[in-house]
Coordinates of N, CA and C in Angstrom, one line a residue:
M1 N 1.0 -1.2 -0.2 CA -0.2 0.2 -0.1 C 0.9 1.3 0.1
W2 N 0.3 2.3 -0.6 CA 1.1 3.7 -0.9 C 1.2 4.0 0.6
S3 N 2.2 4.9 0.7 CA 2.2 5.8 1.9 C 3.2 7.0 1.5
E4 N 3.3 7.9 1.9 CA 4.6 8.9 2.1 C 5.6 8.4 2.2
S5 N 6.0 7.7 3.0 CA 7.5 7.4 3.4 C 7.7 6.0 2.5
N6 N 6.7 5.5 1.6 CA 7.0 4.5 0.6 C 6.1 4.8 -0.2
N7 N 6.4 5.5 -1.1 CA 5.4 5.9 -2.2 C 5.8 5.3 -3.6
Y8 N 6.7 4.4 -3.7 CA 6.8 3.6 -4.8 C 7.1 4.6 -6.0
G9 N 7.7 6.0 -5.6 CA 7.9 6.8 -6.9 C 6.6 7.7 -7.5
F10 N 5.7 7.4 -6.6 CA 4.1 8.1 -7.1 C 4.1 9.5 -5.9
E11 N 3.6 10.6 -6.7 CA 3.2 11.7 -5.7 C 1.8 11.3 -4.9
N12 N 1.4 10.7 -5.4 CA -0.2 10.2 -4.3 C -0.8 9.1 -4.5
E13 N -1.5 8.7 -3.6 CA -2.2 7.4 -3.5 C -2.7 6.9 -4.7
L14 N -3.6 7.9 -5.3 CA -4.2 7.8 -6.3 C -3.3 7.7 -7.8
D15 N -2.3 8.3 -8.1 CA -1.7 7.9 -9.2 C -0.8 6.3 -8.6
Y16 N -0.6 5.8 -7.8 CA 0.0 4.6 -7.5 C -1.2 3.6 -7.6
L17 N -2.4 3.7 -7.3 CA -3.4 2.5 -7.7 C -3.5 2.4 -9.0
R18 N -3.7 3.7 -9.6 CA -3.8 3.9 -11.4 C -2.8 2.7 -12.1
S19 N -1.5 2.9 -11.4 CA -0.4 2.3 -12.2 C -0.6 0.7 -11.8
I20 N -1.4 0.4 -10.9 CA -1.6 -1.3 -10.5 C -2.4 -1.9 -10.9
K21 N -3.8 -0.9 -11.6 CA -4.7 -1.5 -12.3 C -4.3 -2.8 -13.4
K22 N -5.2 -3.7 -13.3 CA -5.1 -5.1 -14.1 C -5.8 -4.7 -15.6
D23 N -6.8 -4.6 -15.6 CA -7.5 -4.4 -16.7 C -8.5 -3.1 -17.0
D24 N -9.2 -3.0 -17.7 CA -10.4 -2.1 -17.4 C -11.7 -2.7 -17.0
G25 N -12.2 -3.9 -17.4 CA -13.2 -4.6 -16.8 C -13.3 -6.1 -17.1
Y26 N -14.0 -7.0 -16.1 CA -14.3 -7.9 -16.4 C -15.7 -8.4 -16.0
T27 N -16.3 -9.4 -16.6 CA -17.7 -10.0 -16.3 C -17.5 -11.4 -15.7
F28 N -18.4 -11.6 -14.8 CA -18.2 -12.7 -14.1 C -19.6 -13.6 -14.0
T29 N -19.9 -14.6 -14.1 CA -21.3 -15.0 -13.9 C -21.2 -16.2 -12.6
Y30 N -22.0 -16.0 -11.7 CA -22.3 -16.9 -10.6 C -23.5 -17.5 -10.2
P31 N -23.8 -18.6 -10.2 CA -24.8 -19.6 -9.9 C -25.2 -19.1 -8.5
F32 N -26.2 -19.2 -8.2 CA -26.7 -19.2 -6.4 C -28.2 -19.7 -6.4
E33 N -28.6 -20.5 -5.6 CA -29.9 -21.0 -5.3 C -31.0 -20.2 -4.5
Y34 N -32.2 -20.1 -4.9 CA -33.3 -19.3 -4.4 C -34.6 -20.6 -4.1
I35 N -35.3 -20.2 -3.2 CA -36.4 -20.9 -2.8 C -37.5 -20.7 -4.1
A36 N -37.5 -21.9 -4.7 CA -38.5 -21.8 -5.8 C -40.1 -21.9 -5.3
K37 N -40.3 -22.7 -4.2 CA -41.4 -23.2 -3.6 C -40.9 -23.4 -2.3
N38 N -41.9 -22.6 -1.1 CA -41.8 -22.9 0.1 C -43.0 -23.6 0.5
H39 N -42.8 -24.9 0.8 CA -44.0 -25.9 1.4 C -44.4 -25.9 2.7
G40 N -43.5 -24.8 3.4 CA -43.6 -24.8 4.8 C -42.9 -25.9 5.7
N41 N -42.8 -25.6 7.0 CA -42.3 -26.9 7.8 C -40.9 -27.1 7.3
D42 N -39.9 -26.2 6.8 CA -38.6 -26.3 6.3 C -38.5 -27.1 5.2
T43 N -39.5 -27.3 4.4 CA -39.7 -28.2 3.1 C -39.6 -26.9 1.7
Y44 N -39.0 -27.2 1.2 CA -38.5 -26.4 0.1 C -38.2 -26.9 -1.4
D45 N -38.7 -26.3 -2.5 CA -38.1 -26.7 -3.7 C -37.3 -25.5 -3.9
I46 N -35.9 -25.7 -4.2 CA -34.8 -25.0 -4.8 C -34.8 -24.9 -5.9
G47 N -34.2 -23.7 -6.6 CA -34.2 -23.3 -7.9 C -32.6 -22.6 -8.2
T48 N -32.1 -22.6 -9.3 CA -30.9 -21.8 -9.1 C -30.8 -20.8 -10.3
A49 N -30.3 -19.9 -10.1 CA -30.7 -18.7 -11.2 C -28.9 -18.0 -11.1
D50 N -28.6 -17.2 -12.3 CA -27.2 -16.8 -12.4 C -27.2 -15.1 -12.1
M51 N -26.4 -14.8 -11.5 CA -26.0 -13.6 -11.2 C -24.9 -13.0 -12.3
V52 N -25.0 -12.0 -13.0 CA -24.1 -11.6 -13.9 C -23.2 -10.1 -13.2
V53 N -22.1 -10.1 -13.0 CA -21.3 -9.2 -12.0 C -20.3 -8.7 -13.2
R54 N -20.3 -7.3 -13.2 CA -19.5 -6.5 -14.1 C -18.5 -5.8 -13.1
V55 N -17.2 -5.9 -13.1 CA -16.3 -5.0 -12.6 C -15.6 -4.4 -13.6
Q56 N -15.6 -2.7 -13.3 CA -15.4 -1.9 -14.1 C -14.3 -1.1 -13.7
W57 N -13.0 -0.7 -14.1 CA -12.2 0.2 -13.6 C -12.8 2.0 -13.6
S58 N -12.9 2.6 -12.4 CA -13.2 3.7 -12.7 C -11.9 4.9 -12.1
D59 N -11.5 5.5 -12.9 CA -10.2 6.7 -13.2 C -10.7 7.3 -11.7
A60 N -12.2 8.0 -11.6 CA -12.2 9.1 -10.7 C -12.1 8.3 -9.3
E61 N -12.5 7.4 -9.2 CA -12.2 6.4 -7.9 C -11.0 5.8 -7.6
A62 N -10.4 5.6 -8.8 CA -8.8 5.0 -8.6 C -9.0 3.4 -8.1
G63 N -10.1 2.7 -8.8 CA -10.7 1.4 -8.1 C -11.6 1.1 -9.1
Y64 N -11.8 -0.3 -8.9 CA -12.8 -1.3 -9.5 C -14.3 -1.2 -8.7
K65 N -15.4 -0.6 -9.5 CA -16.4 -0.6 -9.2 C -17.2 -1.9 -9.8
V66 N -18.4 -2.1 -9.0 CA -19.2 -3.3 -9.3 C -20.6 -3.0 -9.7
A67 N -21.2 -3.6 -10.6 CA -22.9 -3.6 -11.3 C -23.1 -5.2 -11.4
Y68 N -24.4 -5.6 -10.9 CA -24.7 -7.0 -10.8 C -26.3 -6.9 -11.6
D69 N -26.4 -7.9 -12.0 CA -28.0 -8.0 -12.4 C -28.0 -9.5 -12.8
V70 N -29.4 -9.9 -12.3 CA -30.1 -11.1 -12.4 C -31.1 -11.2 -13.6
P71 N -30.4 -11.8 -14.6 CA -31.4 -11.6 -15.9 C -32.9 -12.7 -15.4
E72 N -32.9 -13.6 -14.6 CA -33.9 -14.4 -14.3 C -34.7 -13.7 -12.7
M73 N -34.5 -12.8 -12.7 CA -35.0 -12.4 -11.2 C -36.7 -12.0 -11.3
Y74 N -37.1 -12.1 -12.5 CA -38.6 -12.4 -12.9 C -39.2 -14.0 -12.0
K75 N -38.4 -15.0 -11.9 CA -38.5 -16.5 -11.4 C -38.7 -16.5 -10.0
I76 N -37.9 -15.5 -9.4 CA -37.6 -15.6 -7.8 C -38.9 -14.5 -7.1
D77 N -39.6 -15.3 -6.3 CA -40.8 -14.6 -6.0 C -40.7 -14.6 -4.6
P78 N -40.6 -13.1 -4.0 CA -40.1 -12.6 -2.4 C -41.1 -13.4 -1.3
A79 N -42.5 -13.6 -2.0 CA -43.2 -14.2 -1.2 C -43.2 -15.8 -0.8
E80 N -42.2 -16.6 -1.6 CA -41.6 -17.6 -1.3 C -40.5 -17.3 -0.1
G81 N -40.2 -16.3 0.3 CA -39.1 -16.2 1.4 C -37.6 -15.9 0.8
N82 N -37.8 -15.2 -0.5 CA -36.6 -14.7 -0.9 C -36.5 -13.4 -0.9
G83 N -35.3 -12.8 -0.9 CA -34.7 -11.5 -0.8 C -34.7 -10.8 -2.4
D84 N -34.0 -9.6 -2.4 CA -33.7 -9.0 -3.9 C -32.5 -9.5 -4.4
A85 N -32.1 -9.0 -5.3 CA -30.7 -9.3 -5.9 C -29.4 -8.4 -5.2
E86 N -29.5 -7.7 -4.2 CA -28.6 -7.0 -3.3 C -28.5 -7.8 -2.4
S87 N -29.6 -8.5 -1.8 CA -29.4 -9.6 -0.8 C -28.9 -11.0 -1.3
F88 N -28.9 -11.3 -2.4 CA -28.3 -12.5 -3.3 C -27.1 -12.4 -3.2
Y89 N -26.6 -10.8 -3.7 CA -25.3 -10.4 -4.0 C -24.2 -10.4 -2.7
E90 N -25.0 -10.0 -1.3 CA -24.5 -9.7 -0.3 C -24.1 -11.2 0.5
S91 N -25.0 -11.8 0.6 CA -25.1 -13.3 1.2 C -24.3 -14.2 0.3
D92 N -24.1 -14.3 -0.8 CA -23.6 -15.3 -1.6 C -22.6 -14.9 -2.5
V93 N -22.7 -14.0 -3.3 CA -21.9 -13.9 -4.7 C -20.7 -12.8 -3.9
Y94 N -20.8 -11.6 -3.1 CA -19.9 -11.3 -2.9 C -18.8 -11.6 -2.3
W95 N -18.6 -12.6 -1.8 CA -17.6 -13.5 -1.1 C -16.8 -14.4 -2.5
R96 N -17.4 -14.9 -3.1 CA -16.9 -15.4 -4.4 C -16.4 -14.4 -5.3
L97 N -16.9 -13.3 -5.6 CA -16.3 -12.4 -6.5 C -15.0 -12.0 -5.5
G98 N -15.0 -11.7 -4.4 CA -13.7 -11.2 -3.6 C -12.5 -12.1 -3.9
S99 N -12.9 -13.6 -3.9 CA -11.8 -14.6 -3.9 C -11.4 -14.8 -5.2
D100 N -12.0 -14.6 -6.1 CA -11.9 -14.4 -7.2 C -10.8 -13.2 -7.9
L101 N -11.2 -12.1 -7.4 CA -10.5 -11.1 -7.6 C -9.2 -10.8 -7.0
D102 N -9.0 -11.6 -5.7 CA -8.0 -11.8 -5.3 C -6.8 -12.6 -5.9
G103 N -7.4 -13.8 -6.4 CA -6.7 -14.8 -7.2 C -6.2 -14.2 -8.5
M104 N -6.7 -13.2 -8.9 CA -6.3 -12.2 -10.1 C -5.7 -11.2 -10.0
G105 N -5.3 -10.9 -8.3 CA -4.3 -10.0 -8.1 C -4.9 -8.6 -8.0
I106 N -6.0 -8.6 -7.8 CA -6.9 -7.4 -7.6 C -7.2 -7.3 -6.2
G107 N -6.4 -7.1 -5.2 CA -6.8 -6.7 -3.8 C -7.8 -5.6 -3.6
V108 N -8.0 -5.9 -2.4 CA -8.9 -4.7 -1.5 C -8.5 -3.2 -1.8
E109 N -7.2 -3.0 -2.1 CA -6.9 -1.8 -2.3 C -7.1 -1.2 -3.7
L110 N -7.5 -2.0 -4.5 CA -8.0 -1.8 -5.7 C -9.4 -1.4 -5.8
R111 N -10.3 -1.7 -4.8 CA -11.6 -2.4 -4.8 C -12.5 -0.7 -4.4
A112 N -13.3 -0.1 -5.5 CA -13.8 1.1 -4.8 C -15.4 0.8 -4.3
F113 N -15.6 -0.9 -3.7 CA -17.0 -1.2 -3.4 C -16.8 -1.8 -1.9

């Protein structure tokens, strides 16, 4: 990480972060499970949907920003006990994305999320 005492030859941290960016953007697809039908008494039919996650470099924030979408969100009924796309992202996909980005050398210092 950049600091005034160890500045890697850069005047400020933003310039340093911009220098270590990997690429302008990436797209990932993560499957996740949802409750297709809640029969009660802890009995469920489980469905699977995909979340498409786009990770895009932002010069203004000197880091990668995330946007996600669930193309089949219309199949996921909140009345069956499901959350929204954000809840699926936070409970399941966020951690897998972080692991994948770490594996690509995109550490937390390069993430604007």
